[in-house]
Every structure is written in C-alpha cells, then in structure tokens.
Amino acid sequence: MPPLVEVRHLVKHFPRGGGLFRPKSVVRAVDDVSFDIEEGETFALVGESGSGKSTTGRCMLRLVEPTSGQVRFRGEDVLSFPGARLRAARREMQMVFQDPYSSLNPRMRAGAIVEEPLVIHRIGATRERRERVAELFRLVGLDPAHLDRYPHEFSGGQRQRIGLARALALSPSFIIADEPVSALDVSIQAQVINLLMDLQQQLRLTYLFVAHDLRLVRHISSRVAVMYLGRIVEMGATAQIFEDAHHPYTQALLSAVPVTDPDAPRARIELEPSSVDREAPLREIAAGHWVAT
Amino acid sequence: MSDVLLAVDGLTTAFDTRAGRLTAVQGVSFEIRRGETLGLVGESGSGKSVTAFSLIRLVQPPGRVTAGRVLFQGRDLASLSEDEMREVRGAGIGFVFQEPMAALNPVMRVGDHIAEALRVHGLGTRAEARARAIDLLRAVRIADAERRVDDYPHQLSGGMRQRVMIAIALACRPPLVIADEPTTALDVTVQAQILELLREMKREFGISLLLITHDLGVVAETADRVAIMYAGRIVEQGPVRDIFRRPAHPYTRGLLASIPGGVAGSRLHAIEGAVPNLASLPPGCSFAPRCLERMPVCAAAFPEVTLLGPERSVRCHLHAGPGSRFPDPDEVPA
Ligand SMILES: Nc1ncnc2c1ncn2[C@@H]1O[C@H](COP(=O)(O)OP(=O)(O)OP(=O)(O)O)[C@@H](O)[C@H]1O
Ligand SMILES: Nc1ncnc2c1ncn2[C@@H]1O[C@H](COP(=O)(O)OP(=O)(O)O)[C@@H](O)[C@H]1O
Ligand code: SF4
Ligand SMILES: [Mg+2]
Ligand SMILES: [Mg+2]
C-alpha cells in the first residue's frame, strides 16, 4: 500500500519586497522538502521558529500555493486538483491551529462554528447536522448544552476542543495539527494531547504534528523530521532521532530542551551555523534514518 | 546586613473592575537571599506578573496593593517617595520583560537605551555611557558590540533583544533582577542561551534573581528555590530539588506528573478541569474542584500555611495539623 501522504520536492518561496535600493529577493521558506506519512501514524515536524514547518503544512492543504513540488494523498496529486476536486479532498485533510483564541470566529456560536464545514459541503439536513454537532461535542469532551455559547465563554482548552470538533466534522482521515497545545496552560496541555491520542485510536486518524516541545514530540510521534532553514536536515523513527541524532542542528536542538530533573547534568551543544552545508542531500544512514550530510 | 535581600509578607493586590473586586494576588509571602534564584511558577493568570509589578510599585490602576509589606535591603518600599522609588528601580531592582519589543523604544538605538538607564541614576557622561553600553553588550555576549550599539531594536533578533533587555537591567548593577517569563517568546535553542546567560550573570555579578516562568524545566535548570502559584496564592514553596522529589501539594504533583516523558504513546497524566476564573473562585481551597484528594473540609476554608520543614511550606488541608500526609519519594508522581 502506498503511504497515505507523499510530499516530493516541495518548494515555497515568498517574495521579499525590494526597497528603493534593494533588489527584490525571495524567502526560501520551504526549500525542496520530501517525506512520506503512513496511514495511522503521527509524523512530527520540529525545528526553530521560521524554519518552514507551518508553511509546509499549509502548502499540503493548499492554504498557500506551493511554488513547485508534489503532494500526493492516497496516490493522487493534490496540487493538480481543480477546484471541485480540491474541495472534496479537503474533506479528508483538515488543520487544527495553534491559537485557539484567534482561530475561532468570535461572533459565531460554538455550535455554528462546528457545523459550518457541514453547511459549506452541503452535508445532511438541518436536523441531521444538529445531531452530528452534538455528537462531535461529546466526542471532544464538550457539553452539548453549551452549543449556543460564544468562543469567549470557553476556556483556552475548551476552545481548542471546539477547533478540533470543527476539524473532525467532515470525518477526515488526515489532520495537520500546528502547535495545537503551545498556547494552552501547562495543566491543560495534557488533556488535549490525551484527547488527540484517543481520537487517533477511535477514528483511525493520521497526524502531521508541528511542535516546539520536543518532550511532547518524543511522547506521541512515531517518526520525526527536523527542519532547519527550509530544509529537512534529519528524519527517522522517534528513537533514532532522540537517541542517535547525527546532524549538528538536531544535536543542538535536543541539548537545548530543559530537563525537569534538577540533578541531571546539562550539556549544551551550540550550533556553529557555518558547519551546516545547506546543499547537502539527505542520505539514509540506517534503515529509515536520513541525515543531510 | 542580613542575608535576606527581599522579604515579601502578605502581599495582596486587587483590581476594582465593573464585575467587582478581583484579588489577583492574595497574601503572598516569600524571601530572596543574596545570590539566590527564586523561581515563581504558575499558569497564565495565576498572578505572577501582578506580583512582580506590585513589588516595584508599578501596578496600573484600577489595580492597587491593598495589603502586605515589601522590604528591600531592609527598607519598606511602601514608605518611599516616588523619587526614591525610581532610584530603586534600576539601581536596586532591574527588570526583564516577557516581550522585549514592547519594552524597547523603536526609535531609540540600543546604546541610548542603556545610556539612559545609566544617566537616570547619574552614572557618567555621554561618552562614558557609550563605552559602558558596549561593555554591557559584550557582557551579555552580543557579538560585534561596537556596531550593535548603534542598531535599532527592530534590527535585532528576538534572542538579541532579550540580551539587550538583560544588559539594560544590569546597567546599574542592581543586586536584584526580576525576569518575567524572559524566554517564553523564544525558541528552545535561544531560550537555552538566555538561561545560560542569566546563570553566568548571577555568577559574575552576584545578583539575586526572581525568575517568573510557567515552565518547570526552566525552574529545574535555573532556580535554587521555587514558589508555586495558583489563583493568586502561593500554594507551595521550598528548595527546587526537594520539591521536585517530594511535591506536597496535589497541584504541584499534578504539574510534575503531566510532563511528557513516561512510556512513549501512553496517556499523559492530566489535571482535569480548568484554571478557575478569579471572579468566581470556589469557596475554600481554589484547587478543590480539580483535586483528586479533596476532603469535605477543603470546600469550607482556604488552608493556612503549614511548615513542612525549615525551608518548606504548603497550603493544603492534607498537611494541616498533626498527622501530615507527606508523601514518600517512591509514591511520587501521584
Ligand atoms: N505569507 C508570508 N509572506 C512572506 N513570508 C512568509 C509568509 N509566511 C511565512 N513566511 C516566511 O517563511 C519562513 C517560514 O515560516 P513558517 O511560518 O513556515 O515557520 P515555522 O517553522 O512554522 O515557524 P514557527 O515555529 O515560528 O511557527 C519564515 O521566514 C517566514 O517569515
Ligand atoms: N488591568 C487589569 N485589570 C483587571 N484585571 C487584571 C489586570 N491586570 C491583571 N489582571 C488580572 O490579574 C490576574 C493575574 O494576572 P497576571 O499577574 O498578569 O498573571 P500571570 O501569572 O499570567 O502573569 C489575572 O486574572 C488578570 O486577569
Ligand atoms: S486543600 Fe484539599 S482540595 Fe485543596 S489541594 Fe489540598 S486536598 Fe486538594
Ligand atoms: Mg509555525
Ligand atoms: Mg505574566
């Protein structure tokens, strides 16, 4: 069986506005990125701010149009889909955003927010949609009695649940979760992560998980890709990345994670940017473990 | 002079809003000794920043300190005139904010920010101030300090801006620096560098540090003692090692247990429920609605402070009175 998602040579350049005396240039936000995601797995993208993680995810759903490359979903090229086919494909691929405060329309009631994708895709009669929304509320641990409340009447964790219910409305098989818990309180993060893991089991979901918190990534992902300046510099099974990191950037990133054991020795590895060869291709150094060298 | 640099006793700060009185900080007490780092930990809205602003008398109306005492170097800060207080801010207590961009003036060069901090306290001429600014930028490990001193804030990366904030806070060599979530807006790699810098500054300048954060990992790496805040109150405090090994308060135990790290793919330990709204706090213990060890007494009265040792205290009915149920190390996390 082919992988659920195949990304090949994905490139996204943003124009950088040239000034009077400055020539126009481009930001190479995503610069030749390739990876596969198998059905049912959690594939994580990690890397420093601005390394191109979110842009990669947005290109995959065509929320921004990639400059070049391919994204295949169940073997079909998403980037060549015409409008109608793309809308159909979007039912299968959904996104959950980082900020539960700004990603929900403040003037819509929670029930309407969750129902909206069903309305857009003309699914079900009014009564059926109502039932589906109540079911989705229960699925993500919200009380259907609160359907008529506005987003500001919910806590951050509850708002993230609303965003999740909305993403699940069309029964997708693939979800891109872009930092889904980093805006939440520490004591609430674990609730939402547990929910994501339960839903994955229950609904056989496949996740692309974008995250800063490497402790969390280690806990929930099956495979990890490390991005640096728009490129994947290392990719492999979670244990390969965390226990046998080869790329100097991966090593620096892992060494920066604060450890919660006051007695643990601290051994920071600093990255010498000049030591990274930006053009180095990925090579497979062990089964499934790729490093740019 | 005593070993205690800052002593806070019963600090209470309230906001009179249309919805009624919100007590953001309630009966907060702690001490910071010379050369020591105290980590103040809590979730967003728990009152960490209001505590920090209350200490240096910068709470904005409708906020008001309604009770408590702050002794800095033995002086009661409430008794100082506004001029004397300005002197304390900067020369006595330096401040590093979470969002450096908001704290820096976009049309002032980096060097001028530092020079101004120096001149406010009458330290040196313009030329001297510039030389000192370059020294400070070097001290906070900014490469190419001679050139960077003439940069504007927007020309710096987030990590560099935070270094500049630290340089400004250190300009007058204050004995105490308050850092309010200094790394929350930064990447994990840059965060590690800034924490390392704070540790170095502590060693080099012998400063004491009040480090405010919501990340227990940051506390484990940087602080000597820790105070855990929940809904405006300090619910537990003590030496970092001891608290991480033997947390006494159910909230502290829950926080430590929810850090990912156990068996990969297993469910995380979650604290159910939500952080309470200050406007509608439950009667009794604020943590009671989420507490698995809640007892009938918990809803009746807020627990008083119980001393668990010379350095440790907790506010929880489990530990009140004789027969305190102090957990064994093996029993933790709950
Ligand atoms: N709409 C846009 N126009 C111009 N540049 C953009 C745009 N969106 C992203 N970029 C640039 O592309 C690069 C990658 O951004 P992206 O948002 O993918 O980073 P990220 O890895 O998700 O970072 P973070 O961890 O901060 O979310 C950055 O240099 C960013 O400034
Ligand atoms: N200007 C204000 N008016 C009303 N309430 C405020 C104001 N500033 C802070 N608060 C309230 O005080 C509480 C503590 O806030 P703060 O100290 O900023 O929390 P944090 O621990 O995240 O730093 C919050 O509930 C907040 O809503
Ligand atoms: S006082 Fe009661 S409710 Fe509060 S933390 Fe202790 S046991 Fe739990
Ligand atoms: Mg992003
Ligand atoms: Mg704050």
JSON list of C-alpha atoms in Angstrom, two decimals, chain B residues 246-331:
[
{"chain": "B", "resi": 246, "resn": "ARG", "atom": "CA", "xyz": [8.74, 15.23, 47.13]},
{"chain": "B", "resi": 247, "resn": "PRO", "atom": "CA", "xyz": [5.99, 17.60, 45.94]},
{"chain": "B", "resi": 248, "resn": "ALA", "atom": "CA", "xyz": [3.46, 18.03, 48.74]},
{"chain": "B", "resi": 249, "resn": "HIS", "atom": "CA", "xyz": [0.60, 19.95, 47.13]},
{"chain": "B", "resi": 250, "resn": "PRO", "atom": "CA", "xyz": [-1.72, 17.99, 44.81]},
{"chain": "B", "resi": 251, "resn": "TYR", "atom": "CA", "xyz": [-1.39, 20.73, 42.18]},
{"chain": "B", "resi": 252, "resn": "THR", "atom": "CA", "xyz": [2.42, 20.58, 42.22]},
{"chain": "B", "resi": 253, "resn": "ARG", "atom": "CA", "xyz": [2.25, 16.80, 41.99]},
{"chain": "B", "resi": 254, "resn": "GLY", "atom": "CA", "xyz": [-0.14, 17.03, 39.04]},
{"chain": "B", "resi": 255, "resn": "LEU", "atom": "CA", "xyz": [2.07, 19.53, 37.22]},
{"chain": "B", "resi": 256, "resn": "LEU", "atom": "CA", "xyz": [5.17, 17.39, 37.65]},
{"chain": "B", "resi": 257, "resn": "ALA", "atom": "CA", "xyz": [3.31, 14.26, 36.59]},
{"chain": "B", "resi": 258, "resn": "SER", "atom": "CA", "xyz": [1.89, 15.88, 33.44]},
{"chain": "B", "resi": 259, "resn": "ILE", "atom": "CA", "xyz": [5.33, 16.50, 31.93]},
{"chain": "B", "resi": 260, "resn": "PRO", "atom": "CA", "xyz": [5.64, 14.13, 28.96]},
{"chain": "B", "resi": 261, "resn": "GLY", "atom": "CA", "xyz": [8.38, 11.62, 29.48]},
{"chain": "B", "resi": 262, "resn": "GLY", "atom": "CA", "xyz": [6.91, 8.31, 30.58]},
{"chain": "B", "resi": 263, "resn": "VAL", "atom": "CA", "xyz": [6.24, 5.44, 28.20]},
{"chain": "B", "resi": 264, "resn": "ALA", "atom": "CA", "xyz": [6.00, 6.83, 24.66]},
{"chain": "B", "resi": 265, "resn": "GLY", "atom": "CA", "xyz": [2.46, 6.73, 23.34]},
{"chain": "B", "resi": 266, "resn": "SER", "atom": "CA", "xyz": [0.91, 6.22, 26.78]},
{"chain": "B", "resi": 267, "resn": "ARG", "atom": "CA", "xyz": [-1.72, 8.63, 28.04]},
{"chain": "B", "resi": 268, "resn": "LEU", "atom": "CA", "xyz": [-0.32, 11.64, 29.83]},
{"chain": "B", "resi": 269, "resn": "HIS", "atom": "CA", "xyz": [-1.29, 12.37, 33.38]},
{"chain": "B", "resi": 270, "resn": "ALA", "atom": "CA", "xyz": [-3.70, 15.28, 33.06]},
{"chain": "B", "resi": 271, "resn": "ILE", "atom": "CA", "xyz": [-5.11, 17.61, 35.70]},
{"chain": "B", "resi": 272, "resn": "GLU", "atom": "CA", "xyz": [-8.80, 17.56, 34.82]},
{"chain": "B", "resi": 273, "resn": "GLY", "atom": "CA", "xyz": [-10.92, 20.68, 34.82]},
{"chain": "B", "resi": 274, "resn": "ALA", "atom": "CA", "xyz": [-9.88, 24.24, 34.09]},
{"chain": "B", "resi": 275, "resn": "VAL", "atom": "CA", "xyz": [-8.00, 27.04, 35.81]},
{"chain": "B", "resi": 276, "resn": "PRO", "atom": "CA", "xyz": [-10.61, 28.92, 37.86]},
{"chain": "B", "resi": 277, "resn": "ASN", "atom": "CA", "xyz": [-11.77, 32.38, 36.98]},
{"chain": "B", "resi": 278, "resn": "LEU", "atom": "CA", "xyz": [-10.72, 34.87, 39.68]},
{"chain": "B", "resi": 279, "resn": "ALA", "atom": "CA", "xyz": [-14.16, 36.48, 39.59]},
{"chain": "B", "resi": 280, "resn": "SER", "atom": "CA", "xyz": [-15.81, 33.23, 40.62]},
{"chain": "B", "resi": 281, "resn": "LEU", "atom": "CA", "xyz": [-13.39, 31.40, 42.87]},
{"chain": "B", "resi": 282, "resn": "PRO", "atom": "CA", "xyz": [-14.87, 28.42, 44.69]},
{"chain": "B", "resi": 283, "resn": "PRO", "atom": "CA", "xyz": [-15.21, 28.75, 48.45]},
{"chain": "B", "resi": 284, "resn": "GLY", "atom": "CA", "xyz": [-12.36, 27.15, 50.38]},
{"chain": "B", "resi": 285, "resn": "CYS", "atom": "CA", "xyz": [-9.36, 25.82, 48.51]},
{"chain": "B", "resi": 286, "resn": "SER", "atom": "CA", "xyz": [-9.19, 27.23, 44.94]},
{"chain": "B", "resi": 287, "resn": "PHE", "atom": "CA", "xyz": [-7.81, 23.94, 43.64]},
{"chain": "B", "resi": 288, "resn": "ALA", "atom": "CA", "xyz": [-10.60, 21.84, 45.18]},
{"chain": "B", "resi": 289, "resn": "PRO", "atom": "CA", "xyz": [-12.75, 21.45, 42.01]},
{"chain": "B", "resi": 290, "resn": "ARG", "atom": "CA", "xyz": [-9.79, 19.76, 40.28]},
{"chain": "B", "resi": 291, "resn": "CYS", "atom": "CA", "xyz": [-8.29, 17.96, 43.25]},
{"chain": "B", "resi": 292, "resn": "LEU", "atom": "CA", "xyz": [-8.45, 14.17, 43.45]},
{"chain": "B", "resi": 293, "resn": "GLU", "atom": "CA", "xyz": [-7.66, 14.25, 47.18]},
{"chain": "B", "resi": 294, "resn": "ARG", "atom": "CA", "xyz": [-10.33, 16.76, 48.11]},
{"chain": "B", "resi": 295, "resn": "MET", "atom": "CA", "xyz": [-11.93, 16.30, 51.52]},
{"chain": "B", "resi": 296, "resn": "PRO", "atom": "CA", "xyz": [-15.09, 17.85, 52.98]},
{"chain": "B", "resi": 297, "resn": "VAL", "atom": "CA", "xyz": [-13.04, 20.47, 54.84]},
{"chain": "B", "resi": 298, "resn": "CYS", "atom": "CA", "xyz": [-11.49, 21.70, 51.58]},
{"chain": "B", "resi": 299, "resn": "ALA", "atom": "CA", "xyz": [-14.63, 23.46, 50.43]},
{"chain": "B", "resi": 300, "resn": "ALA", "atom": "CA", "xyz": [-15.13, 25.07, 53.82]},
{"chain": "B", "resi": 301, "resn": "ALA", "atom": "CA", "xyz": [-11.95, 27.06, 54.39]},
{"chain": "B", "resi": 302, "resn": "PHE", "atom": "CA", "xyz": [-8.85, 28.06, 52.48]},
{"chain": "B", "resi": 303, "resn": "PRO", "atom": "CA", "xyz": [-5.97, 26.10, 54.02]},
{"chain": "B", "resi": 304, "resn": "GLU", "atom": "CA", "xyz": [-3.46, 28.05, 56.10]},
{"chain": "B", "resi": 305, "resn": "VAL", "atom": "CA", "xyz": [0.27, 27.77, 55.55]},
{"chain": "B", "resi": 306, "resn": "THR", "atom": "CA", "xyz": [1.79, 24.62, 57.06]},
{"chain": "B", "resi": 307, "resn": "LEU", "atom": "CA", "xyz": [5.56, 24.41, 57.55]},
{"chain": "B", "resi": 308, "resn": "LEU", "atom": "CA", "xyz": [6.91, 21.07, 56.41]},
{"chain": "B", "resi": 309, "resn": "GLY", "atom": "CA", "xyz": [10.47, 21.84, 57.38]},
{"chain": "B", "resi": 310, "resn": "PRO", "atom": "CA", "xyz": [12.70, 24.84, 57.91]},
{"chain": "B", "resi": 311, "resn": "GLU", "atom": "CA", "xyz": [12.59, 25.67, 54.20]},
{"chain": "B", "resi": 312, "resn": "ARG", "atom": "CA", "xyz": [9.32, 24.20, 53.02]},
{"chain": "B", "resi": 313, "resn": "SER", "atom": "CA", "xyz": [5.74, 25.26, 53.26]},
{"chain": "B", "resi": 314, "resn": "VAL", "atom": "CA", "xyz": [2.43, 24.27, 51.72]},
{"chain": "B", "resi": 315, "resn": "ARG", "atom": "CA", "xyz": [-1.19, 25.42, 51.78]},
{"chain": "B", "resi": 316, "resn": "CYS", "atom": "CA", "xyz": [-3.28, 22.25, 51.75]},
{"chain": "B", "resi": 317, "resn": "HIS", "atom": "CA", "xyz": [-5.58, 20.59, 54.25]},
{"chain": "B", "resi": 318, "resn": "LEU", "atom": "CA", "xyz": [-3.80, 17.27, 53.69]},
{"chain": "B", "resi": 319, "resn": "HIS", "atom": "CA", "xyz": [-0.89, 18.74, 55.58]},
{"chain": "B", "resi": 320, "resn": "ALA", "atom": "CA", "xyz": [-2.72, 20.83, 58.14]},
{"chain": "B", "resi": 321, "resn": "GLY", "atom": "CA", "xyz": [-2.20, 19.94, 61.74]},
{"chain": "B", "resi": 322, "resn": "PRO", "atom": "CA", "xyz": [-0.59, 16.80, 63.10]},
{"chain": "B", "resi": 323, "resn": "GLY", "atom": "CA", "xyz": [-0.52, 13.64, 61.00]},
{"chain": "B", "resi": 324, "resn": "SER", "atom": "CA", "xyz": [0.51, 15.49, 57.84]},
{"chain": "B", "resi": 325, "resn": "ARG", "atom": "CA", "xyz": [0.45, 13.07, 54.96]},
{"chain": "B", "resi": 326, "resn": "PHE", "atom": "CA", "xyz": [3.82, 13.83, 53.46]},
{"chain": "B", "resi": 327, "resn": "PRO", "atom": "CA", "xyz": [4.43, 11.56, 50.50]},
{"chain": "B", "resi": 328, "resn": "ASP", "atom": "CA", "xyz": [7.38, 9.21, 50.26]},
{"chain": "B", "resi": 329, "resn": "PRO", "atom": "CA", "xyz": [9.66, 9.77, 47.29]},
{"chain": "B", "resi": 330, "resn": "ASP", "atom": "CA", "xyz": [8.56, 6.39, 45.86]},
{"chain": "B", "resi": 331, "resn": "GLU", "atom": "CA", "xyz": [4.97, 7.44, 45.91]}
]
